[in-house]
PDB file of C-alpha atoms in Angstrom:
ATOM      1  CA  MET A  32       0.000   0.000   0.000  1.00 59.00           C
ATOM      2  CA  ASP A  33       1.171   3.511  -0.753  1.00 93.00           C
ATOM      3  CA  LEU A  34       2.629   4.914   2.490  1.00 94.00           C
ATOM      4  CA  VAL A  35       1.641   8.483   1.641  1.00 95.00           C
ATOM      5  CA  LYS A  36      -2.004   7.545   1.101  1.00 95.00           C
ATOM      6  CA  GLU A  37      -1.925   5.482   4.280  1.00 95.00           C
ATOM      7  CA  TYR A  38      -0.571   8.439   6.245  1.00 96.00           C
ATOM      8  CA  VAL A  39      -3.293  10.779   4.911  1.00 97.00           C
ATOM      9  CA  ARG A  40      -5.953   8.202   5.868  1.00 96.00           C
ATOM     10  CA  ARG A  41      -4.480   7.867   9.367  1.00 96.00           C
ATOM     11  CA  TYR A  42      -4.354  11.637   9.736  1.00 96.00           C
ATOM     12  CA  LEU A  43      -8.014  11.951   8.748  1.00 96.00           C
ATOM     13  CA  VAL A  44      -9.008   9.233  11.225  1.00 95.00           C
ATOM     14  CA  VAL A  45      -7.207  10.821  14.181  1.00 95.00           C
ATOM     15  CA  GLN A  46      -8.617  14.231  13.196  1.00 93.00           C
ATOM     16  CA  ARG A  47     -12.131  12.795  13.288  1.00 93.00           C
ATOM     17  CA  GLU A  48     -11.469  11.197  16.688  1.00 93.00           C
ATOM     18  CA  ALA A  49     -10.032  14.454  18.048  1.00 92.00           C
ATOM     19  CA  GLU A  50     -13.090  16.392  16.839  1.00 89.00           C
ATOM     20  CA  ARG A  51     -15.387  13.868  18.555  1.00 92.00           C
ATOM     21  CA  ASP A  52     -13.389  14.236  21.772  1.00 93.00           C
ATOM     22  CA  LEU A  53     -13.638  18.032  21.480  1.00 92.00           C
ATOM     23  CA  ALA A  54     -17.410  17.837  20.952  1.00 92.00           C
ATOM     24  CA  ASP A  55     -17.727  15.608  24.031  1.00 94.00           C
ATOM     25  CA  ALA A  56     -15.619  17.999  26.125  1.00 94.00           C
ATOM     26  CA  ILE A  57     -17.671  20.993  24.979  1.00 95.00           C
ATOM     27  CA  GLY A  58     -20.895  19.130  25.746  1.00 95.00           C
ATOM     28  CA  LYS A  59     -19.708  18.478  29.302  1.00 96.00           C
ATOM     29  CA  LEU A  60     -18.629  22.094  29.780  1.00 96.00           C
ATOM     30  CA  GLU A  61     -21.969  23.359  28.513  1.00 95.00           C
ATOM     31  CA  ALA A  62     -23.805  20.908  30.767  1.00 96.00           C
ATOM     32  CA  ASP A  63     -21.851  22.471  33.636  1.00 96.00           C
ATOM     33  CA  GLY A  64     -23.184  25.912  32.630  1.00 96.00           C
ATOM     34  CA  HIS A  65     -20.404  27.266  30.420  1.00 97.00           C
ATOM     35  CA  ARG A  66     -20.973  29.189  27.186  1.00 97.00           C
ATOM     36  CA  ILE A  67     -18.300  28.569  24.578  1.00 97.00           C
ATOM     37  CA  ILE A  68     -17.203  31.746  22.831  1.00 97.00           C
ATOM     38  CA  ASP A  69     -14.754  32.608  20.076  1.00 96.00           C
ATOM     39  CA  GLY A  70     -13.098  35.777  18.923  1.00 94.00           C
ATOM     40  CA  GLY A  71     -10.694  38.439  20.018  1.00 92.00           C
ATOM     41  CA  GLN A  72      -8.808  41.070  18.032  1.00 91.00           C
ATOM     42  CA  THR A  73     -10.248  41.586  14.546  1.00 92.00           C
ATOM     43  CA  GLY A  74      -7.975  44.460  13.568  1.00 92.00           C
ATOM     44  CA  PRO A  75      -5.369  46.792  15.018  1.00 92.00           C
ATOM     45  CA  ALA A  76      -7.967  48.587  17.117  1.00 92.00           C
ATOM     46  CA  THR A  77     -11.098  46.384  16.997  1.00 94.00           C
ATOM     47  CA  TRP A  78     -12.334  43.245  18.719  1.00 95.00           C
ATOM     48  CA  GLN A  79     -15.349  40.956  18.573  1.00 96.00           C
ATOM     49  CA  TYR A  80     -16.586  37.895  20.473  1.00 96.00           C
ATOM     50  CA  THR A  81     -19.170  35.438  19.184  1.00 96.00           C
ATOM     51  CA  ASP A  82     -21.053  32.401  20.405  1.00 95.00           C
ATOM     52  CA  TRP A  83     -18.980  29.474  19.156  1.00 93.00           C
ATOM     53  CA  HIS A  84     -22.017  27.403  18.127  1.00 89.00           C
ATOM     54  CA  THR A  85     -24.209  30.010  16.502  1.00 92.00           C
ATOM     55  CA  GLY A  86     -21.807  32.744  15.452  1.00 94.00           C
ATOM     56  CA  GLU A  87     -24.048  35.275  17.220  1.00 96.00           C
ATOM     57  CA  ILE A  88     -22.078  38.410  18.082  1.00 97.00           C
ATOM     58  CA  ILE A  89     -21.925  38.707  21.865  1.00 95.00           C
ATOM     59  CA  ALA A  90     -19.836  41.858  22.058  1.00 94.00           C
ATOM     60  CA  SER A  91     -17.649  44.012  19.860  1.00 95.00           C
ATOM     61  CA  GLY A  92     -15.739  47.217  20.198  1.00 93.00           C
ATOM     62  CA  ASP A  93     -12.595  49.161  19.497  1.00 92.00           C
ATOM     63  CA  ASP A  94      -9.628  50.551  21.382  1.00 86.00           C
ATOM     64  CA  ARG A  95     -11.948  52.957  23.237  1.00 89.00           C
ATOM     65  CA  THR A  96     -13.510  50.015  25.089  1.00 88.00           C
ATOM     66  CA  SER A  97     -11.790  47.196  26.951  1.00 89.00           C
ATOM     67  CA  ASP A  98     -12.916  43.782  25.782  1.00 89.00           C
ATOM     68  CA  ASP A  99     -12.038  42.341  29.210  1.00 89.00           C
ATOM     69  CA  GLU A 100     -14.310  44.863  30.944  1.00 92.00           C
ATOM     70  CA  VAL A 101     -17.176  44.349  28.498  1.00 93.00           C
ATOM     71  CA  LEU A 102     -16.959  40.547  28.774  1.00 91.00           C
ATOM     72  CA  ALA A 103     -16.774  40.743  32.575  1.00 92.00           C
ATOM     73  CA  ALA A 104     -19.950  42.846  32.618  1.00 94.00           C
ATOM     74  CA  LEU A 105     -21.734  40.409  30.278  1.00 94.00           C
ATOM     75  CA  ASP A 106     -20.481  37.378  32.191  1.00 94.00           C
ATOM     76  CA  PRO A 107     -20.342  38.195  35.906  1.00 93.00           C
ATOM     77  CA  ASP A 108     -20.486  34.498  36.860  1.00 93.00           C
ATOM     78  CA  GLY A 109     -17.518  33.549  34.677  1.00 93.00           C
ATOM     79  CA  ALA A 110     -19.513  31.135  32.508  1.00 96.00           C
ATOM     80  CA  PHE A 111     -17.919  32.226  29.217  1.00 97.00           C
ATOM     81  CA  LEU A 112     -15.087  29.968  28.099  1.00 95.00           C
ATOM     82  CA  HIS A 113     -13.043  30.785  25.010  1.00 96.00           C
ATOM     83  CA  ILE A 114     -12.736  27.877  22.557  1.00 95.00           C
ATOM     84  CA  ASP A 115      -8.939  28.282  22.642  1.00 93.00           C
ATOM     85  CA  ASN A 116      -9.058  27.301  26.323  1.00 93.00           C
ATOM     86  CA  VAL A 117     -10.842  24.014  25.680  1.00 93.00           C
ATOM     87  CA  VAL A 118      -8.238  21.276  25.803  1.00 84.00           C
ATOM     88  CA  ARG A 119      -7.810  19.543  22.459  1.00 84.00           C
ATOM     89  CA  ARG A 120      -6.224  16.174  21.947  1.00 82.00           C
ATOM     90  CA  PRO A 121      -3.178  16.403  19.677  1.00 84.00           C
ATOM     91  CA  VAL A 122      -3.661  15.011  16.183  1.00 85.00           C
ATOM     92  CA  GLU A 123      -0.703  12.670  15.855  1.00 89.00           C
ATOM     93  CA  PRO A 124      -1.263   9.611  13.679  1.00 93.00           C
ATOM     94  CA  ASP A 125       1.064   6.653  13.650  1.00 90.00           C
ATOM     95  CA  ASN A 126       3.562   7.140  10.858  1.00 93.00           C
ATOM     96  CA  PRO A 127       3.852   4.140   8.509  1.00 89.00           C
ATOM     97  CA  GLY A 128       7.401   5.138   7.563  1.00 93.00           C
ATOM     98  CA  ILE A 129       7.429   8.401   5.630  1.00 94.00           C
ATOM     99  CA  PRO A 130       9.799  11.263   6.521  1.00 96.00           C
ATOM    100  CA  PRO A 131       8.413  13.549   9.263  1.00 95.00           C
ATOM    101  CA  SER A 132       8.759  16.651   7.066  1.00 96.00           C
ATOM    102  CA  LEU A 133       6.635  14.976   4.375  1.00 96.00           C
ATOM    103  CA  ALA A 134       4.068  14.044   7.028  1.00 96.00           C
ATOM    104  CA  ARG A 135       3.812  17.710   8.070  1.00 96.00           C
ATOM    105  CA  ALA A 136       3.408  18.780   4.430  1.00 97.00           C
ATOM    106  CA  LEU A 137       0.596  16.254   3.967  1.00 97.00           C
ATOM    107  CA  GLU A 138      -1.123  17.502   7.122  1.00 96.00           C
ATOM    108  CA  ASP A 139      -0.900  21.067   5.812  1.00 96.00           C
ATOM    109  CA  TRP A 140      -2.415  19.939   2.501  1.00 97.00           C
ATOM    110  CA  VAL A 141      -5.340  18.252   4.284  1.00 96.00           C
ATOM    111  CA  ASP A 142      -5.865  21.224   6.598  1.00 94.00           C
ATOM    112  CA  LEU A 143      -5.869  23.891   3.876  1.00 95.00           C
ATOM    113  CA  LEU A 144      -9.370  25.256   3.374  1.00 92.00           C
ATOM    114  CA  SER A 145      -8.548  25.563  -0.327  1.00 95.00           C
ATOM    115  CA  THR A 146      -8.032  21.782  -0.622  1.00 97.00           C
ATOM    116  CA  PRO A 147     -11.401  20.374  -1.751  1.00 97.00           C
ATOM    117  CA  ASP A 148     -12.839  17.361   0.083  1.00 97.00           C
ATOM    118  CA  GLU A 149     -13.383  15.824  -3.358  1.00 97.00           C
ATOM    119  CA  GLU A 150      -9.668  15.961  -4.132  1.00 97.00           C
ATOM    120  CA  ILE A 151      -8.705  14.274  -0.874  1.00 97.00           C
ATOM    121  CA  ALA A 152     -11.450  11.672  -1.282  1.00 97.00           C
ATOM    122  CA  ARG A 153     -10.277  10.782  -4.769  1.00 97.00           C
ATOM    123  CA  TYR A 154      -6.689  10.477  -3.568  1.00 97.00           C
ATOM    124  CA  VAL A 155      -7.323   8.245  -0.546  1.00 96.00           C
ATOM    125  CA  GLY A 156     -10.250   6.278  -1.974  1.00 96.00           C
ATOM    126  CA  TRP A 157     -12.891   7.498   0.476  1.00 96.00           C
ATOM    127  CA  THR A 158     -16.269   9.106  -0.061  1.00 97.00           C
ATOM    128  CA  VAL A 159     -16.481  12.879  -0.015  1.00 97.00           C
ATOM    129  CA  GLN A 160     -18.810  12.599   2.989  1.00 96.00           C
ATOM    130  CA  ASP A 161     -16.245  10.581   4.955  1.00 95.00           C
ATOM    131  CA  VAL A 162     -13.514  13.124   4.218  1.00 96.00           C
ATOM    132  CA  ALA A 163     -15.774  16.046   5.131  1.00 94.00           C
ATOM    133  CA  ALA A 164     -16.678  14.369   8.428  1.00 91.00           C
ATOM    134  CA  ALA A 165     -13.001  13.875   9.258  1.00 91.00           C
ATOM    135  CA  ARG A 166     -11.902  17.422   8.443  1.00 89.00           C
TER     136      ARG A 166
END
C-alpha cells in the first residue's frame, strides 16, 4: 500500500477522533453551565466575540472600550469559556514510515481550506462525505 495515502488516511481518522473528543468535552462544559465563545482582536484597534455554536455576536468594540471589561460585565459568573481554552487532543497519527517533514506537508495539505474534500477523497479512496466528516 502507498505509504503516503496510508498516512493521509491515518491523519483523517485521528482528526475525526479528536473532533469527537472536542465535541464531548464541549458538551460536558456546557452541561456544567459554560458558554463557549470565540473571537478576540479583529484588527489593530477592533475586537469581537461570538457564540462558538451560533456565530451570534456577543460583544464588539474598538480601542476605546476594553474587551475584558465588556466581557466581565456580560459574564459576571464567569460562565464564558473561550474555545482556545478548551483542551484539544493532539492530532498525531502513527507514521507508517514516511519522513516527518513529508508528514507535516501532507497535514498542511489536508488542513488547507482551499483543498477540496473531493480531491482528498479521490486520492485516498474514500467518499467525499467521509472526508468532510473527518476534516
